[in-house]
Short mmCIF file of C-alpha atoms and ligand atoms in Angstrom, two decimals:
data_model
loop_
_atom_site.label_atom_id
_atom_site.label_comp_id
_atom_site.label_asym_id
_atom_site.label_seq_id
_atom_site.Cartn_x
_atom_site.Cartn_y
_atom_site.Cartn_z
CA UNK A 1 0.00 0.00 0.00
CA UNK A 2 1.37 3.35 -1.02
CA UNK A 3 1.43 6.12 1.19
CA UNK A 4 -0.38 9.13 -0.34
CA UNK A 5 0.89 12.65 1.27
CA UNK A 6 -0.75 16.02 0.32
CA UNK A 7 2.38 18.55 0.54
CA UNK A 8 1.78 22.69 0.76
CA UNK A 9 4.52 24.82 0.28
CA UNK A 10 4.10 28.64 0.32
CA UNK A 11 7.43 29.59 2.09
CA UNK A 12 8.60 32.97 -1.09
CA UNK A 13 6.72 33.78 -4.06
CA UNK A 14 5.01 30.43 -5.18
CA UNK A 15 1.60 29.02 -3.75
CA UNK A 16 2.52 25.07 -4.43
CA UNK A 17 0.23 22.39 -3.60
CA UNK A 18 1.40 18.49 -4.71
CA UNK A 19 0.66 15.04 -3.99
CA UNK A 20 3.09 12.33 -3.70
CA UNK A 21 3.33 8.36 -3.14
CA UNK A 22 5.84 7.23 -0.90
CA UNK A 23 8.18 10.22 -1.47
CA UNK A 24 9.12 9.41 -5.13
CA UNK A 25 5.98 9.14 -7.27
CA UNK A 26 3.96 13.06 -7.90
CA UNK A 27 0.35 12.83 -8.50
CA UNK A 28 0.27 16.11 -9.08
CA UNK A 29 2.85 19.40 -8.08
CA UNK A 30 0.85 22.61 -8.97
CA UNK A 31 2.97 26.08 -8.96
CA UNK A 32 1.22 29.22 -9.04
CA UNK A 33 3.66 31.88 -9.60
CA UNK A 34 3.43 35.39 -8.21
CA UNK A 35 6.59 36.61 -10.08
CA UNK A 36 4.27 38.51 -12.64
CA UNK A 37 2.87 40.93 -9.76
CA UNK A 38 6.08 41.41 -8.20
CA UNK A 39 8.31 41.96 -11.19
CA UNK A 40 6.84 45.81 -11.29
CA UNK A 41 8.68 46.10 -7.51
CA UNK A 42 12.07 44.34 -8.92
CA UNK A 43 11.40 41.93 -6.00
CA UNK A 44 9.57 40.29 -3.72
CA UNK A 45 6.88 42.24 -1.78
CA UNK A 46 6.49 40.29 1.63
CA UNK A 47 2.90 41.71 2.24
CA UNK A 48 1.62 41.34 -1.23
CA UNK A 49 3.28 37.83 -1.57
CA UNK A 50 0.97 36.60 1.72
CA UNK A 51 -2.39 37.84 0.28
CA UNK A 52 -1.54 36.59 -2.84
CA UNK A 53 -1.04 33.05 -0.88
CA UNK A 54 -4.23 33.58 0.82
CA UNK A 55 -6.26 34.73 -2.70
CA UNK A 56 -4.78 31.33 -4.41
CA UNK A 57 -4.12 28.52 -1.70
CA UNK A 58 -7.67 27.09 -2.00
CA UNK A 59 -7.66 26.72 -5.23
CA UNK A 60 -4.11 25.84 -5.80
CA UNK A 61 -4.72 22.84 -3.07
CA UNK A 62 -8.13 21.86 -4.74
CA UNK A 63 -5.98 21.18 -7.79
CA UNK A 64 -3.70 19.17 -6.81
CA UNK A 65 -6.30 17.00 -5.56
CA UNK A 66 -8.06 16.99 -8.28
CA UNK A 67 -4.89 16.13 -10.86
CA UNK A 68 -3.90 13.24 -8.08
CA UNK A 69 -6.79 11.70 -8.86
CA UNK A 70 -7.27 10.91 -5.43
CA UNK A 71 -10.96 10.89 -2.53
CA UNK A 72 -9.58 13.40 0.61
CA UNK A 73 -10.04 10.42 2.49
CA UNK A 74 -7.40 8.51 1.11
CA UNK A 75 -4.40 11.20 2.17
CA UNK A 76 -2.33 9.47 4.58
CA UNK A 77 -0.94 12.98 5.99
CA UNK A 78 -0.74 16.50 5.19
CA UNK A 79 2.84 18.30 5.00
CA UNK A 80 3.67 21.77 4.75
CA UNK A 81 7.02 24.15 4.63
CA UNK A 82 7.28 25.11 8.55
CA UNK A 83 9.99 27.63 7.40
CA UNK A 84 12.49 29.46 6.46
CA UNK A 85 10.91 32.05 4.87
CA UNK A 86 8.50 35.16 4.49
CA UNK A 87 6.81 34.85 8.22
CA UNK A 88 3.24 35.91 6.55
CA UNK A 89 3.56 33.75 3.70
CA UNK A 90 4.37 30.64 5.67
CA UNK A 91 1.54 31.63 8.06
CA UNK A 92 -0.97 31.13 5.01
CA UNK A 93 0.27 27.32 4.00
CA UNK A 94 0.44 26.27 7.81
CA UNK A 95 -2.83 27.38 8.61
CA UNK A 96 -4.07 26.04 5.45
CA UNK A 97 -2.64 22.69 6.16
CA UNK A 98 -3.66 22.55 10.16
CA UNK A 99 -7.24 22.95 8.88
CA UNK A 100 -6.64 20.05 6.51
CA UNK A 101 -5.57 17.95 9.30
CA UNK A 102 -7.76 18.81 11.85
CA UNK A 103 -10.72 17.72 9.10
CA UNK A 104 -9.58 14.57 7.48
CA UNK A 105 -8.12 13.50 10.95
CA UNK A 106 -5.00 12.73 9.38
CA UNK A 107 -1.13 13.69 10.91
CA UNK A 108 0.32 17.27 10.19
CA UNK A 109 4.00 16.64 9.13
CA UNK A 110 5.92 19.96 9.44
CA UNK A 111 9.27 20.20 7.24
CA UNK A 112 12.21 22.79 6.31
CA UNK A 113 12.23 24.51 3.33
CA UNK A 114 15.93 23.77 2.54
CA UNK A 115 15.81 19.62 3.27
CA UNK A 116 12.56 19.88 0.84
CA UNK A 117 15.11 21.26 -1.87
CA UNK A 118 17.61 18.72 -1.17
CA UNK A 119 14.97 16.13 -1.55
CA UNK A 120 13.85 17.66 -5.13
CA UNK A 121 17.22 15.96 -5.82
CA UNK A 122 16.75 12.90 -3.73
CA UNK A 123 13.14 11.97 -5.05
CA UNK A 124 14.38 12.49 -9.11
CA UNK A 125 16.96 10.70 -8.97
CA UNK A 126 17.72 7.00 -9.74
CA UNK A 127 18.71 4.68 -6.93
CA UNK A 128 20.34 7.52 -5.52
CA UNK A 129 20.49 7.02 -1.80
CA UNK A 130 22.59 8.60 1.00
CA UNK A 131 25.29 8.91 1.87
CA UNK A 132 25.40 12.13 -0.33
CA UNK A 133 26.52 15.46 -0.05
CA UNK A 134 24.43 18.32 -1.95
CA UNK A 135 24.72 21.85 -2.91
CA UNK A 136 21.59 23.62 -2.10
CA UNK A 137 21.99 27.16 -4.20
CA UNK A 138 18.45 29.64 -4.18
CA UNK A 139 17.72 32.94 -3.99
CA UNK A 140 17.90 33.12 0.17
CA UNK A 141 20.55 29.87 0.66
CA UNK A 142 23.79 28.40 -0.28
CA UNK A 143 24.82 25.76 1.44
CA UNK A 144 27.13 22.69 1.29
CA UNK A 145 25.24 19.72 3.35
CA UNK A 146 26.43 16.34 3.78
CA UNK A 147 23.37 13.92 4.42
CA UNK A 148 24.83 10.42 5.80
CA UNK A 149 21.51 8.95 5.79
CA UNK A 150 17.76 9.61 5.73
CA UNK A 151 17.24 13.12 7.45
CA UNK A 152 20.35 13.37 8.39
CA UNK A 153 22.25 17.17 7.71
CA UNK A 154 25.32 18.56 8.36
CA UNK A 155 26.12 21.96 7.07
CA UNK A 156 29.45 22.12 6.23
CA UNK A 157 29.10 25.44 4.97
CA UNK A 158 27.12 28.15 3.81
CA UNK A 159 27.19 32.21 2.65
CA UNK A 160 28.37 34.66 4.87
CA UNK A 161 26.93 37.10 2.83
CA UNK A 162 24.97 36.88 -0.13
CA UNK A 163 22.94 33.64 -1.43
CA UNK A 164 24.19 32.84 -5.07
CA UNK A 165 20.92 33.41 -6.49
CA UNK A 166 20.42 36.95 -4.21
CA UNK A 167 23.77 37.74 -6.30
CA UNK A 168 22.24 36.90 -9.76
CA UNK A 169 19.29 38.69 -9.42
CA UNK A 170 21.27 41.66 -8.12
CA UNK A 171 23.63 41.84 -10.97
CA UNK A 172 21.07 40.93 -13.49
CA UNK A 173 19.35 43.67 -12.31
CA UNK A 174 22.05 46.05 -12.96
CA UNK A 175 22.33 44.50 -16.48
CA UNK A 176 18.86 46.23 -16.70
CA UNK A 177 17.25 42.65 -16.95
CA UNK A 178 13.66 41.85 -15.19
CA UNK A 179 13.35 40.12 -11.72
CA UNK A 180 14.52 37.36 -10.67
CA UNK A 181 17.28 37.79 -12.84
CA UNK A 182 19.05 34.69 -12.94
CA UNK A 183 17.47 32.74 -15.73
CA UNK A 184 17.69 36.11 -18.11
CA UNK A 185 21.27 36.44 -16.97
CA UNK A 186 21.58 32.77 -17.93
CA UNK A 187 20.58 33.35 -22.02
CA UNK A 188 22.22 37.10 -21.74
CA UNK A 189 25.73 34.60 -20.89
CA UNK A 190 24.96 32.11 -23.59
CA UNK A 191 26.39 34.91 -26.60
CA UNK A 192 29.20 36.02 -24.01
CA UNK A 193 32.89 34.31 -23.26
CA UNK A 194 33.62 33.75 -19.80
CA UNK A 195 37.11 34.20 -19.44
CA UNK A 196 36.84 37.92 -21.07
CA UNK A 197 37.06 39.71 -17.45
CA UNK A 198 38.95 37.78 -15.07
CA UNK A 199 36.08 38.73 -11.64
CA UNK A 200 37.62 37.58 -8.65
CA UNK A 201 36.81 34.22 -6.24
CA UNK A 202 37.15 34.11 -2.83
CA UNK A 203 38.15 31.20 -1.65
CA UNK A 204 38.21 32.11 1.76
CA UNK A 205 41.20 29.97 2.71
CA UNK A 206 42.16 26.37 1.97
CA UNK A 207 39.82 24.36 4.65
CA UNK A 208 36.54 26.98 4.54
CA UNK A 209 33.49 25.79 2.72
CA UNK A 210 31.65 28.99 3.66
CA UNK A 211 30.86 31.22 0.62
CA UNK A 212 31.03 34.73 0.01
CA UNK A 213 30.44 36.96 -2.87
CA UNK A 214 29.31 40.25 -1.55
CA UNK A 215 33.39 40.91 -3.45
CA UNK A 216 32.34 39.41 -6.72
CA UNK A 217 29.08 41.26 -6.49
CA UNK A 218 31.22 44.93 -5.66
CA UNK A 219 33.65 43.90 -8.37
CA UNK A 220 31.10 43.38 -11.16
CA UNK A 221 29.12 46.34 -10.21
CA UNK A 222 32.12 48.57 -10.06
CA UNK A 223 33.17 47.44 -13.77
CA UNK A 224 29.89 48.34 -14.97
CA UNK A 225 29.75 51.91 -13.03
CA UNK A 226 33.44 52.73 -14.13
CA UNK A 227 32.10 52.18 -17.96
CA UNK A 228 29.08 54.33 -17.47
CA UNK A 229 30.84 57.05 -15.87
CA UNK A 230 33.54 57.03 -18.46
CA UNK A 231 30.47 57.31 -21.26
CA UNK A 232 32.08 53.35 -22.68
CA UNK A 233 30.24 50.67 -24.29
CA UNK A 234 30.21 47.42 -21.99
CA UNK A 235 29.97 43.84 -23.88
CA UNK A 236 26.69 42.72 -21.37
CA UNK A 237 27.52 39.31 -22.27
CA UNK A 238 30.60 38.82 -21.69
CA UNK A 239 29.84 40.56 -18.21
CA UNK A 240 27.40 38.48 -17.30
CA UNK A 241 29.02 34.97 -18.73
CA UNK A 242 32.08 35.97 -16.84
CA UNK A 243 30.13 36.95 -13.64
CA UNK A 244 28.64 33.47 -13.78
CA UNK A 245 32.26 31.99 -14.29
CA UNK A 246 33.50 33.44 -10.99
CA UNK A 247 30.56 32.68 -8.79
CA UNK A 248 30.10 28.83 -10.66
CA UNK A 249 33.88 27.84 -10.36
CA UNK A 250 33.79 28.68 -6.36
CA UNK A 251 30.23 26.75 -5.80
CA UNK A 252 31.46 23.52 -8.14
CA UNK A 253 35.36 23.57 -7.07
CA UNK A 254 33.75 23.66 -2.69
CA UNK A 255 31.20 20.92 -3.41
CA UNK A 256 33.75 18.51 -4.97
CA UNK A 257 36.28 18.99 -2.32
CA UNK A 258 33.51 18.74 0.41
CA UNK A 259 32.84 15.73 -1.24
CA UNK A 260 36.39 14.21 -1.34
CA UNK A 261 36.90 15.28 2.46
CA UNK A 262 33.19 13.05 3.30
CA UNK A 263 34.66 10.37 1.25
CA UNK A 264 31.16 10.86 -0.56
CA UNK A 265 30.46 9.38 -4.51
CA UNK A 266 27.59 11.35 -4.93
CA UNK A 267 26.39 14.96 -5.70
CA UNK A 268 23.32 16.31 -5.39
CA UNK A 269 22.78 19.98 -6.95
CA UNK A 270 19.35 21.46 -5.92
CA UNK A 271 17.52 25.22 -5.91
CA UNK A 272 16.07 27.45 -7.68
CA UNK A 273 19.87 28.54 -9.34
CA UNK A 274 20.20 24.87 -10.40
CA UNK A 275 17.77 25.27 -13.11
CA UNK A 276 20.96 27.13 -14.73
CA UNK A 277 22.26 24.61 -17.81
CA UNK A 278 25.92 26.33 -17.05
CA UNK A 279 26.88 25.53 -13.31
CA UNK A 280 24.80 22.17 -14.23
CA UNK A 281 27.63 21.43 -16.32
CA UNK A 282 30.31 22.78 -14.63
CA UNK A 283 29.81 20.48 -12.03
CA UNK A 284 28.92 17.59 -13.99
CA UNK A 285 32.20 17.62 -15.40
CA UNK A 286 34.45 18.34 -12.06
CA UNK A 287 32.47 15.61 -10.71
CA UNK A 288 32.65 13.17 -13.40
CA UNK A 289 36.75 13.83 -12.99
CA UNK A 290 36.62 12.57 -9.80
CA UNK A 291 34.39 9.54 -10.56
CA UNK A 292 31.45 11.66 -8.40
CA UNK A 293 27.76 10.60 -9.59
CA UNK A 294 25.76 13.88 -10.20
CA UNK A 295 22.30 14.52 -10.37
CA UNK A 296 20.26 17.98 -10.61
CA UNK A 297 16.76 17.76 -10.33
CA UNK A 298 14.22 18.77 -13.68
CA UNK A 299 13.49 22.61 -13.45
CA UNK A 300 10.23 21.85 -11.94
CA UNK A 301 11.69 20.27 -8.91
CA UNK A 302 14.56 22.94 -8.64
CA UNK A 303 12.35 26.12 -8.37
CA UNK A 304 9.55 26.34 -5.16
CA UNK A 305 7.28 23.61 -5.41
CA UNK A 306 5.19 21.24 -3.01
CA UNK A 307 6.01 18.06 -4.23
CA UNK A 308 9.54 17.94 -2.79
CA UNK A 309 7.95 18.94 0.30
CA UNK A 310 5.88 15.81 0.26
CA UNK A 311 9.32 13.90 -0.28
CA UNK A 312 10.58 14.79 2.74
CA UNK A 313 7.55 14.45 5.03
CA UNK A 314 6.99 10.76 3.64
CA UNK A 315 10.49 9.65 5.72
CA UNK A 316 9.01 11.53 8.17
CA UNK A 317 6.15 9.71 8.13
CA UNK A 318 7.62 6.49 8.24
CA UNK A 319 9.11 7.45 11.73
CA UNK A 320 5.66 8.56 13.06
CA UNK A 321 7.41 12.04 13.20
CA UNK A 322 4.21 14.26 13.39
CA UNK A 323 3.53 17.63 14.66
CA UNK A 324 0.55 18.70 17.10
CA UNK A 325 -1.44 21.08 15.90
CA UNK A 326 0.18 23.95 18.24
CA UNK A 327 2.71 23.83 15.50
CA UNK A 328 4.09 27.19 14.25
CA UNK A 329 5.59 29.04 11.36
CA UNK A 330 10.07 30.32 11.53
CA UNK A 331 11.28 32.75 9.15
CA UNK A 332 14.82 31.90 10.22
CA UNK A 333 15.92 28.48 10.64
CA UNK A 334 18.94 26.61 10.41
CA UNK A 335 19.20 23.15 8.14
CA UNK A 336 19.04 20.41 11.19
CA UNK A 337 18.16 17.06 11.17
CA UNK A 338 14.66 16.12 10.26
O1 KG4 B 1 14.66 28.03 -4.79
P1 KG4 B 1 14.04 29.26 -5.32
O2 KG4 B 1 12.87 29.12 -6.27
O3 KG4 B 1 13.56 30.19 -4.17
C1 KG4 B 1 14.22 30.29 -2.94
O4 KG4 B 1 14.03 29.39 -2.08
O5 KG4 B 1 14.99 31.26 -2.81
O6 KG4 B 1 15.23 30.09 -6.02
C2 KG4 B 1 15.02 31.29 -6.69
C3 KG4 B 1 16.35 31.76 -7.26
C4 KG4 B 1 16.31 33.18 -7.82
O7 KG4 B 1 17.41 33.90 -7.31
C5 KG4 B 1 16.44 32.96 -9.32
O8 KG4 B 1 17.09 34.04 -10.00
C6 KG4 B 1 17.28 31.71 -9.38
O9 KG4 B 1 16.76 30.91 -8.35
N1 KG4 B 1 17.16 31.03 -10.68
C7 KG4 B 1 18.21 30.86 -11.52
C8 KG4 B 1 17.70 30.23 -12.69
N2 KG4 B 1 16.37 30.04 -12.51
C9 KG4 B 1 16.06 30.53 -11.27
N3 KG4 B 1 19.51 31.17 -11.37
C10 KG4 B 1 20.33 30.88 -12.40
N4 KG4 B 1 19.92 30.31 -13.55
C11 KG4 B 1 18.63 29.97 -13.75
N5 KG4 B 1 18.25 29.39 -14.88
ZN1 ZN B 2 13.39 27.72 -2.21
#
């Protein structure tokens, strides 16, 4: 018998709803976007983004359902994204999901944002079970985890400053491209060389895995202020693939050796910036040198979405790890085991 979890996820910008068997098989994973309404404020707008949850959830949840193909009564358990994120936002999905649970009489399964990511990696791909390490890149996290088994995390590092994809919207922004930035800045590279400007990469010493690239980010902006001011033509391509040279190399070049130091054979990449076909690659290739399996999750399981949610909460599950209904919503919260 398969266990059937309805998963809610409405930590940013996306109102996801999803249903999923036994962590691996999606009924259905609906996404409603919000990026169209807050595009106009070049980011996102934390009170808008919470009634927008509230104008969509029903409907977004209703969906799902409806795809799965599933009766209500044959959920199993209802998850939901417990945090980090947009206080408000996570409020809606919580609530949303308590009332589920308190209805169907079925167990509220509470899980983090950031070990639903790594499990859009986990869940897509083939026999690929931990020990693993992953990098977890989005537009609020980076972060190098190393998952000996089943909801299991160690951080082994993580930005001091920045979040990769915080840095590509930024500078895509100031390449006059439209929020979020990164998958513009991605095509804008595609006609550019990246070793045209040499940007620089902080390494931050031999045994860190921390990240930084509030330098990079000063670096690239200066270039493109010192051009304007001086009345020059910039090559925006060549900017932006060399921009996404520096910041790739450090990400790819820390995973691997995080990987070599856990004695781990397998890489996970997962986030919203590892929809990008580039650091895909990148790492593809260092890892394949070092006879690492890869695997980055389809777009649709990169970007915010439910169903990796339900991934999560189905181990969860299996260990009768529920949450009373008392539970509450975190913007801030550290990875820790599930
Ligand atoms: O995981 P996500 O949907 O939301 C967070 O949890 O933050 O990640 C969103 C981030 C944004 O910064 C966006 O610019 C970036 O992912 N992103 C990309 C691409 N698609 C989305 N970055 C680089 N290349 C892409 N193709
Ligand atoms: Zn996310």
């Amino acid at each position: 018998m398969s266990v059937h979890i309805l998963a809610i996820e409405s930590s940013c910008d996306e109102t996801s709803a999803a249903v999923v068997d036994d962590g691996r098989n999606i009924r259905s994973n609906i996404i409603y976007t919000q990026i169209a309404t807050h595009k106009a404020y070049g980011g996102v707008v934390p009170e808008i983004a919470s009634r927008e949850h509230l104008r969509k959830i029903s409907s977004v949840v209703k969906l799902a359902l409806e795809e799965s193909g599933l009766a209500p009564s044959s959920l199993d358990a209802v998850a939901v994204t417990k945090g980090p994120g947009l206080i408000g936002s996570l409020l809606v999905g919580l609530s949303y999901a308590k009332a589920v649970a308190e209805t169907l009489e079925i167990p509220l399964i509470g899980v983090h944002h950031l070990s639903g990511h790594l499990y859009g990696g986990v869940m897509s791909a083939q026999d690929m079970e931990p020990p693993l390490c992953a990098l977890i890149a989005s537009g609020g996290h980076s972060s190098i985890v190393y998952m000996p088994e089943h909801l299991k995390f160690e951080v082994m590092g993580e930005t001091r400053d920045d979040a990769a994809g915080e840095v590509l919207d930024k500078i895509a922004r100031s390449l006059g491209l439209p929020y979020p930035g990164g998958a513009a800045l991605e095509r804008l590279a595609e006609g550019g060389d990246p070793e045209s400007i040499d940007f620089p990469r902080a390494w931050l010493g031999p045994d860190s895995y921390d990240f930084s690239f509030s330098g990079l980010k000063s670096h690239v902006l200066n270039y493109l202020n010192r051009a304007a001011m001086k009345n020059e033509e910039v090559n925006k391509a060549d900017v932006a693939a060399s921009f996404q040279q520096a910041l790739f190399e450090v990400l790819s070049k820390k995973t691997i050796r995080a990987c070599k130091e856990r004695g781990v054979k397998q890489l996970i990449l997962s986030g919203g910036v590892a929809a990008n076909g580039c650091l895909k690659s990148m790492m593809a290739e260092h890892a394949e040198a070092e006879g690492i399996r890869f695997h980055a999750p389809p777009k649709i399981l990169c970007t915010d979405n439910a169903a990796m949610i339900g991934s999560v909460a189905y181990y969860k599950f299996l260990k009768k790890d529920f949450n009373s209904i008392s539970l509450n919503a975190t913007a801030n919260m550290p990875l820790q085991n599930e």
